[in-house]
Each structure stands twice: as C-alpha cells, then as structure tokens.
Short mmCIF file of C-alpha atoms and ligand atoms in Angstrom, two decimals:
data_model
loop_
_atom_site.label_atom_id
_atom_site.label_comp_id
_atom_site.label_asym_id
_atom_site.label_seq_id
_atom_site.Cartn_x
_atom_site.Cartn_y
_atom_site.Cartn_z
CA UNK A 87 116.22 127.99 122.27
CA UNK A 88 114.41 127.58 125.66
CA UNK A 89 113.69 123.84 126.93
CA UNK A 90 110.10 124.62 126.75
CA UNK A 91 110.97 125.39 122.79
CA UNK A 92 112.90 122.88 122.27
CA UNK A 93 109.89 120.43 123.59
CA UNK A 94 107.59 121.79 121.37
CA UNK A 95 109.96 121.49 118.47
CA UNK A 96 110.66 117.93 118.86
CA UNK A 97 106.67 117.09 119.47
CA UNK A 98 105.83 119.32 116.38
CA UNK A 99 109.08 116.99 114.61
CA UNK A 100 107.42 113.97 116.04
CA UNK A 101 104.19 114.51 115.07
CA UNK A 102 105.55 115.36 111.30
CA UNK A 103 107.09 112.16 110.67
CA UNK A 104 104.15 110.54 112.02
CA UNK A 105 102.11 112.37 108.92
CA UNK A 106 104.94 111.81 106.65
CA UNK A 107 104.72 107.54 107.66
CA UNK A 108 101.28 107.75 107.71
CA UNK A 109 101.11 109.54 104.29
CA UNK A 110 103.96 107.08 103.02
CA UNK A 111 101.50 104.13 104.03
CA UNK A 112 98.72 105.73 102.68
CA UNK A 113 100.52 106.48 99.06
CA UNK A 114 101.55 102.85 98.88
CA UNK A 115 97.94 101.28 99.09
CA UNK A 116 97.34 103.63 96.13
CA UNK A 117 99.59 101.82 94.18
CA UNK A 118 97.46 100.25 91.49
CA UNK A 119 98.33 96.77 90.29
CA UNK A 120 97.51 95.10 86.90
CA UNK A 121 94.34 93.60 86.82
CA UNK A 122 94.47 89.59 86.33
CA UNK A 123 92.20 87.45 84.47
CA UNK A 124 92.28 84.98 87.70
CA UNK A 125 90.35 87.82 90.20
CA UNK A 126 87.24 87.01 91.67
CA UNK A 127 85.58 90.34 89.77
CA UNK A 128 87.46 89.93 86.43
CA UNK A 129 86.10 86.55 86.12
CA UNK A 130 82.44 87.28 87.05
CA UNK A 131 82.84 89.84 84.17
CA UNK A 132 85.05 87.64 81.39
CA UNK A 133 87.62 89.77 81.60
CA UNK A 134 90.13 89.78 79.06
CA UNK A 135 93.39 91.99 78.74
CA UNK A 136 92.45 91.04 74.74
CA UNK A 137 89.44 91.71 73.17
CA UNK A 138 88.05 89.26 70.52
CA UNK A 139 85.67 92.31 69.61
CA UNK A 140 86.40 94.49 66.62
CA UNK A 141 84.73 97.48 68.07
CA UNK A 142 84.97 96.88 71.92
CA UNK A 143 87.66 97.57 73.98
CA UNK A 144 88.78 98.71 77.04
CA UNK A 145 90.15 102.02 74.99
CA UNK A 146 86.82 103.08 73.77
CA UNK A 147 84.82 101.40 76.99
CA UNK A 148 83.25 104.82 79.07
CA UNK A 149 84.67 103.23 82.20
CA UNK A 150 88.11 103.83 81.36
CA UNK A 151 90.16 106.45 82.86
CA UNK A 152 93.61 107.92 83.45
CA UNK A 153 95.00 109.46 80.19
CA UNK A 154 95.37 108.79 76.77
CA UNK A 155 98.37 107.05 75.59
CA UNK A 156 98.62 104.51 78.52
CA UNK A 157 98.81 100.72 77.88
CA UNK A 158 97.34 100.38 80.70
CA UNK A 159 95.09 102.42 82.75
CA UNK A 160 92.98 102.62 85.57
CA UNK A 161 89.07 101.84 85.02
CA UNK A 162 85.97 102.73 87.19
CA UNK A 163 84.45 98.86 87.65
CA UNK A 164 88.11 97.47 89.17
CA UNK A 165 88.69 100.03 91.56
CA UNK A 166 93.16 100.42 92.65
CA UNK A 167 93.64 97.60 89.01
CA UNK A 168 94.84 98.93 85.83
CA UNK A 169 93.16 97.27 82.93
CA UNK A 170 95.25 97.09 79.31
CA UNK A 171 93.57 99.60 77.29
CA UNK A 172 92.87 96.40 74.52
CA UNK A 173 91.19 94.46 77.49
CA UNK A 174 87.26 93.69 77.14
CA UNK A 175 85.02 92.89 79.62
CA UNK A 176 81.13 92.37 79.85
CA UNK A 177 80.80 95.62 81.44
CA UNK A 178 81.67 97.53 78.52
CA UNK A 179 79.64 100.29 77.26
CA UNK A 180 81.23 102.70 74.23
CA UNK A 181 82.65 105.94 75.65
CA UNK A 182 80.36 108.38 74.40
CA UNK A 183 81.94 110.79 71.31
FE1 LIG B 222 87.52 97.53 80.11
FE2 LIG B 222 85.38 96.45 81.31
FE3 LIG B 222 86.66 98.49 82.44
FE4 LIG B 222 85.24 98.90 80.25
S1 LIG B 222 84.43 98.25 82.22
S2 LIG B 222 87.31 99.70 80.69
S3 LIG B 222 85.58 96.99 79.12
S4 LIG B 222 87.48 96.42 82.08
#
C-alpha cells in the first residue's frame, strides 16, 4: 500500500466511525420512553395508562401505532413515548374497522 493509500484509507476509516458515532447518537434519541401521567402533554390531555372507558382505549384509539400484541406502543399525539395499549386519553378517536 502506497502512503498516499494508506492516507486515504485512514480518512475514509475516520470518516466511517464518525457516521457510525453519529448514527449511534442518532439511534439513541430514537429510543422511545414510556409515557408518564406527570408530562406537560399527557396532562393537558388526562392521560391515563388505564382507561375508566368500556369502549375507549388506547388499543382501539386510530392514533395508535407500532404492532399488534404490544403492551405498549408508540402513538401519533406523544411523539418518541410509548403509551400502554389500555391507556385513554381525550384525544381518542376509535380506529376505524
Ligand atoms: Fe391513547 Fe390518546 Fe394516543 Fe389515542 S391519542 S392512542 S387514546 S394516548
């Protein structure tokens, strides 16, 4: 390997752990945490990760998302939270179906 090769190799090697860190970093704010009762949004909306309503829940709300089968899933009004699929909130409108 000439020195000119072996430059480029170790800028091309730089620059690829620099994507991996960068793609590590960007992976981790991904991450979806529970949503609690106490945040700002879940409040404004009565949140509950039980619903007190016989025919609304989080499971059958058409905000929900993810897959089928999941405690606790991901839904479109509490963007990067997971909401428990027997959660309630005043945003609910039944998932058509
Ligand atoms: Fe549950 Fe409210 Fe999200 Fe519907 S909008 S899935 S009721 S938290």
């Amino acid at each position: 390997m000439s020195s000119v090769n072996r430059r480029d190799f170790l800028r091309m090697t730089g620059t690829t752990l620099i994507g991996m860190t960068l793609g590590g970093v960007a992976l981790r704010t991904n991450a979806q945490e529970v949503l609690s009762a106490d945040d700002p949004t879940a409040k404004a909306l009565n949140y509950t990760a039980k619903s007190t309503k016989p025919d609304a829940k989080c499971g059958n709300c058409m905000y929900i998302q993810g897959s089928d089968g999941k405690q606790q899933r991901p839904c479109a009004i509490f963007p990067g939270k997971l909401v428990d699929v027997e959660g309630w909130c005043s945003a609910w409108v039944k998932r058509p179906g």
